[in-house]
Amino acid sequence: MAAASLSISIPIVAWAIWILLCGKCLDNALHQLLVAAFGSSALQLKQAKALRETRWWSSTTAQASSNYSSACLWDGITCNAGGSVTTIDKSHSSLGGQLNKLNLSFFPNLDRLDLNGNLLTGLIPIEIGMLKNLVYLDLHSNMLVGPIPATLGYLTNLEYLDLGLNYYINGSIPPKIGMLKNLTTLYLDSNMLVGPIPSTLGCLTSLDSLYLGHNELNGSIPSEIGMLKSLTSLYLSSNMLVGPIPSTLGCLTSLDSLYLGHNELNGSIPSKIGMLKSLTSLYLSSNMLVGPIPSTLSHLTNLKYLDLRQNQINGSIPPEIRMLKNLTFLYLSSNMLVGPIPSTLGHLTNLEYLDLRQNQINGSIPPEIRMLKNLASLYLSSNKVDGPIPSTLGHLTNLEYLDLRQNQINGSIPPEIRMLKNLASLYLSSNMLVGPIPSTLGHLTNLESLGLSRNKINGFIPPEIGMLKNLIVLGISSNMLIGSIPFSLGHFTNLKHLDLSRNKINVSIPSEIGMLKDLSYVNLSHNFISGEIPSALGTIAPLLTLDLSYNNLMGNIPSSLTGIQRLDFSHNSLEGQIPDGYALYHTSNTLNGNKDLCDQFKNFPPCPKGKKSIVVEIETFVPISIFLGFL
């Protein structure tokens, strides 16, 4: 009897193995074959053995399983009523090794395989196409390599497929992916996929989310994408896609997010984009798009995020933009936009971020901008904006970043700017501003960066500026400032960058500068600063650059400064012996124009013996006198 049973089972097993070796995808008959060959309990043992061999479970768990008929009680394993494994969920479990350690041929009823967030390597096995009941496959965030197997196209019950963020999956997207008619979610992003987007993706009519971003896909966006009527998220950004944006995208009326940025797309923005009434995010930045901003974008009344920066878009900002009442982020920078800032922008009362920099926008800043009460960032730099800074900017009390540099703005800095208590960065450099620095700037106690360089600002540096305890960068170079550097400068304990060069400051450098222990850059050149160089500068450990050239400084060069990487003391009235070791780190050019310096360099005379001996006497006398003081 036993011999007869064995003679029946051997052909059945041989048949199953032959099918596997031929690479055929098995259907539900596989389960029947395995049960016929091994019996139900035998199949459970085979499944437990296959799982144990992956070493994804602890040795304790694996050892315990040898005494039971299945792995149904293991962590991450779910079985059906017959004891066959239906779910393997070992996401974020620090699994290592190759994925093909798992023998998939013993899991005919598997409907969920979730291994995301591990360290799995190797190829995706082609045998994965045998899992005909699979509904959910997540291999996201591993280190898998090689191509996407075309056998995935046989998983006709699949609804969720995520192979994203593996970085090394390569090759092209297999056209057979288009056979997955039940697929709702497809993530293939952040890999090394090449080639065109297959037009067969247009057959995935149940698709809700399509993520192909951060690959090396080329070719044009297939017009068939417009057939995905259920699509809510389309991410194709950061590839090498070319050609125009297909107008068929206007058929995706359920679309919520459209990301096409960082490609090589050209042509104009199709007016049919205005049909995407559900759209909340439109990201087209860093392409080669031309032409004007279509007025039909004003139909996207649910839009919150609009990014068109770094293209070649021209024309003016359409006044119809006022219709986008839900807009919170508007990026139009680095284009070829002209004309004035439309006053209708004032209607975008939910706006938090407005970036119009690096265009050719002209005219004055409209006073209606005061209505943007939620605005946190305003960037208008590198345009042709003129006129004064409107005092109404003081109403933007949530503003954290204000950048108006490199324009033609004139007039004085309005005192109302003191009301911007949340301001962290204020850049007004490279304009035509006049008048004094308002003392009310001292009220901006959250300020970290203040740039007023290259204007026509005059008067004194107000001592109230010392109230800016959080300041990291202070640049007021190339103005017409006079008087002294205020002693309150010593309060800038976080300051790293100080540039007061090219002014008319005419008093000595305050010793309080030595209290700024985080300074890495100091430029006080091209002034009329007198007095001696404070030796306290040499105690600032991070200081890398010190430029005091073109002033009226006198006295000796403190030896404590020689270790600073970039020094320039040229064109002053310094005298005496150049400190020992100076020539090791710096050239003689950094001392040119100081006729009374001596020693170290060929183009400076040797120090007179008398002067040198005096220096030695002073250097030796001080320690002796200190020693005598303790007696």
XYZ file of C-alpha atoms in Angstrom, residues 31-297:
267
model
C -2.151 24.594 -4.270
C -4.057 21.445 -5.268
C -0.871 19.853 -6.561
C 1.027 20.616 -3.375
C -1.796 19.364 -1.198
C -2.088 16.222 -3.334
C 1.643 15.630 -3.077
C 2.244 16.472 0.559
C -1.166 16.750 2.220
C -2.447 19.907 3.937
C -0.299 19.508 7.038
C 2.726 18.705 4.917
C 2.278 21.973 2.981
C 2.168 23.892 6.257
C 5.439 22.275 7.272
C 6.952 23.238 3.911
C 5.832 26.838 4.423
C 7.326 26.921 7.924
C 10.576 25.486 6.578
C 10.695 28.061 3.752
C 10.147 30.903 6.228
C 12.708 29.486 8.663
C 15.358 29.356 5.939
C 15.096 33.119 5.403
C 16.384 33.661 8.965
C 13.967 36.577 9.271
C 12.661 35.199 12.551
C 14.581 34.607 15.751
C 16.160 31.216 16.308
C 13.778 30.685 19.240
C 10.752 31.179 17.006
C 12.211 29.048 14.238
C 13.128 26.230 16.636
C 9.673 26.247 18.209
C 8.081 25.890 14.793
C 9.741 22.543 14.227
C 7.406 21.090 16.825
C 4.261 22.452 15.164
C 2.582 21.910 11.842
C 2.649 25.564 10.655
C 4.076 29.063 11.137
C 0.655 30.629 11.692
C 1.582 31.850 15.175
C 4.769 33.590 14.068
C 5.067 37.341 14.243
C 3.846 38.937 11.002
C 2.231 35.740 9.683
C -1.493 35.307 9.036
C -3.101 32.090 7.807
C -6.475 31.154 6.384
C -8.873 28.612 7.924
C -6.994 25.791 6.227
C -3.701 26.830 7.848
C -2.113 28.157 4.643
C -0.121 31.409 4.895
C -1.994 34.413 3.449
C 0.038 37.316 4.884
C 3.747 37.896 5.415
C 4.254 41.295 7.069
C 7.794 41.925 8.297
C 7.984 45.632 7.528
C 10.593 47.712 9.396
C 12.099 44.613 10.991
C 15.792 45.209 10.123
C 15.804 42.198 7.807
C 18.948 41.568 5.776
C 20.126 39.200 3.101
C 18.723 38.492 -0.324
C 15.024 38.578 -1.062
C 15.201 35.335 -3.037
C 15.946 33.454 0.187
C 12.183 33.238 0.454
C 10.938 30.310 -1.645
C 7.690 31.759 -2.964
C 6.567 28.510 -4.590
C 5.123 27.251 -1.285
C 2.722 30.193 -0.782
C -0.092 29.806 -3.335
C -2.634 31.608 -1.120
C -0.468 34.602 -0.243
C -2.437 37.825 -0.700
C -0.205 40.258 1.207
C 3.605 40.528 1.183
C 4.964 43.535 3.080
C 8.739 43.741 3.548
C 9.163 47.519 3.324
C 11.734 49.417 5.374
C 14.352 46.674 5.609
C 17.856 46.035 4.237
C 17.014 43.346 1.718
C 19.315 43.016 -1.287
C 19.479 41.131 -4.544
C 17.026 40.757 -7.399
C 13.261 40.621 -7.251
C 12.712 36.938 -8.116
C 10.750 36.224 -11.288
C 8.863 33.536 -9.323
C 6.937 36.354 -7.671
C 4.651 36.148 -10.699
C 3.272 32.828 -9.366
C 1.472 34.526 -6.471
C -1.822 34.767 -8.333
C -3.781 35.742 -5.207
C -1.459 38.593 -4.264
C -3.313 41.846 -3.625
C -0.662 43.854 -1.757
C 3.092 43.890 -2.526
C 5.328 46.356 -0.680
C 9.119 46.166 -1.068
C 9.671 49.907 -0.517
C 12.866 51.209 1.154
C 15.222 48.274 0.699
C 18.408 47.835 -1.327
C 17.070 45.707 -4.147
C 18.818 45.733 -7.513
C 18.215 44.703 -11.084
C 15.170 44.982 -13.321
C 11.497 44.825 -12.458
C 10.475 41.292 -13.507
C 7.899 41.248 -16.297
C 6.195 38.372 -14.452
C 4.631 40.963 -12.149
C 2.179 41.449 -15.000
C 0.590 38.089 -14.110
C -0.526 39.308 -10.672
C -3.928 40.314 -11.963
C -5.433 40.658 -8.479
C -2.765 43.122 -7.383
C -4.094 46.421 -6.046
C -1.007 47.872 -4.354
C 2.558 47.709 -5.740
C 5.409 49.624 -4.100
C 9.024 49.153 -5.209
C 10.048 52.733 -4.441
C 13.146 54.009 -2.646
C 15.376 51.059 -3.439
C 17.730 53.315 -5.439
C 19.279 50.483 -7.485
C 16.328 48.922 -9.302
C 17.175 49.548 -12.958
C 16.120 48.770 -16.473
C 12.867 49.898 -18.011
C 9.315 49.676 -16.706
C 7.930 46.437 -18.211
C 4.920 47.135 -20.452
C 3.172 44.095 -18.901
C 2.567 46.233 -15.811
C -0.373 47.510 -17.871
C -2.090 44.131 -17.343
C -2.686 44.861 -13.643
C -6.239 46.089 -14.186
C -7.056 46.161 -10.454
C -4.020 48.237 -9.484
C -4.863 51.374 -7.501
C -1.377 52.347 -6.264
C 1.938 52.127 -8.140
C 5.152 53.401 -6.528
C 8.361 52.979 -8.541
C 10.008 56.226 -7.420
C 13.613 56.813 -6.313
C 15.314 54.104 -8.345
C 17.465 53.998 -11.493
C 14.746 53.227 -14.015
C 15.445 54.274 -17.600
C 13.627 54.360 -20.889
C 10.198 55.769 -21.676
C 7.043 55.567 -19.608
C 5.144 52.698 -21.289
C 1.891 53.771 -22.889
C 0.317 50.584 -21.486
C 0.086 52.339 -18.121
C -2.967 53.992 -19.645
C -4.752 50.639 -19.216
C -4.571 50.899 -15.410
C -7.963 52.545 -15.221
C -8.363 51.856 -11.490
C -5.102 53.627 -10.661
C -5.334 56.251 -7.939
C -1.643 57.055 -7.327
C 1.256 56.882 -9.807
C 4.737 57.690 -8.478
C 7.614 57.446 -10.981
C 9.685 60.393 -9.726
C 13.444 60.459 -9.057
C 14.489 58.033 -11.776
C 16.172 58.483 -15.165
C 13.097 58.030 -17.328
C 13.252 59.724 -20.720
C 11.045 60.338 -23.695
C 7.760 62.197 -23.575
C 4.819 61.801 -21.217
C 2.456 59.404 -23.051
C -0.896 60.929 -23.894
C -2.510 57.673 -22.707
C -1.915 58.853 -19.132
C -5.033 60.951 -19.723
C -7.102 57.737 -19.605
C -6.439 57.278 -15.879
C -9.667 58.960 -14.831
C -9.382 57.766 -11.212
C -5.900 59.241 -10.724
C -5.518 61.628 -7.784
C -1.689 61.791 -7.531
C 0.747 61.890 -10.461
C 4.446 62.236 -9.602
C 6.858 62.256 -12.554
C 9.333 64.812 -11.196
C 13.148 64.524 -11.284
C 13.510 62.489 -14.458
C 14.722 63.319 -17.970
C 11.334 63.672 -19.625
C 11.114 65.862 -22.725
C 8.493 67.299 -25.004
C 5.355 69.227 -24.141
C 2.955 68.593 -21.291
C 0.183 66.561 -22.990
C -3.134 68.365 -23.058
C -4.802 65.028 -22.226
C -3.753 65.596 -18.617
C -6.727 67.945 -18.546
C -8.941 64.823 -18.553
C -7.672 63.795 -15.099
C -10.458 65.624 -13.325
C -9.923 63.740 -10.053
C -6.276 64.787 -9.869
C -5.224 66.339 -6.575
C -1.424 66.531 -7.035
C 0.527 66.966 -10.283
C 4.321 66.916 -9.989
C 6.287 67.287 -13.240
C 9.194 69.378 -11.936
C 12.914 68.886 -12.626
C 12.604 67.461 -16.123
C 13.297 68.881 -19.590
C 9.711 69.552 -20.597
C 9.191 72.336 -23.118
C 6.397 74.198 -24.799
C 3.752 76.204 -23.010
C 1.564 75.254 -20.070
C -1.582 73.791 -21.691
C -4.697 75.806 -20.970
C -6.568 72.540 -20.300
C -4.706 72.283 -17.002
C -7.430 74.680 -15.863
C -9.913 71.799 -16.042
C -8.306 70.056 -13.062
C -10.753 71.548 -10.582
C -9.693 69.191 -7.763
C -6.003 70.109 -8.021
C -4.354 71.324 -4.809
C -0.663 71.026 -5.844
C 0.824 71.933 -9.238
C 4.581 71.558 -9.491
C 6.156 72.380 -12.887
C 9.457 73.915 -11.771
C 12.911 73.443 -13.336
C 11.838 72.687 -16.879
C 12.089 74.622 -20.148
C 8.507 75.859 -20.295
C 7.824 79.036 -22.256
C 4.956 81.367 -22.939
C 2.689 83.168 -20.493
C 0.995 81.845 -17.387
C -2.411 80.742 -18.750
C -5.308 82.676 -17.270
C -7.196 79.357 -17.018
C -5.095 78.520 -13.968
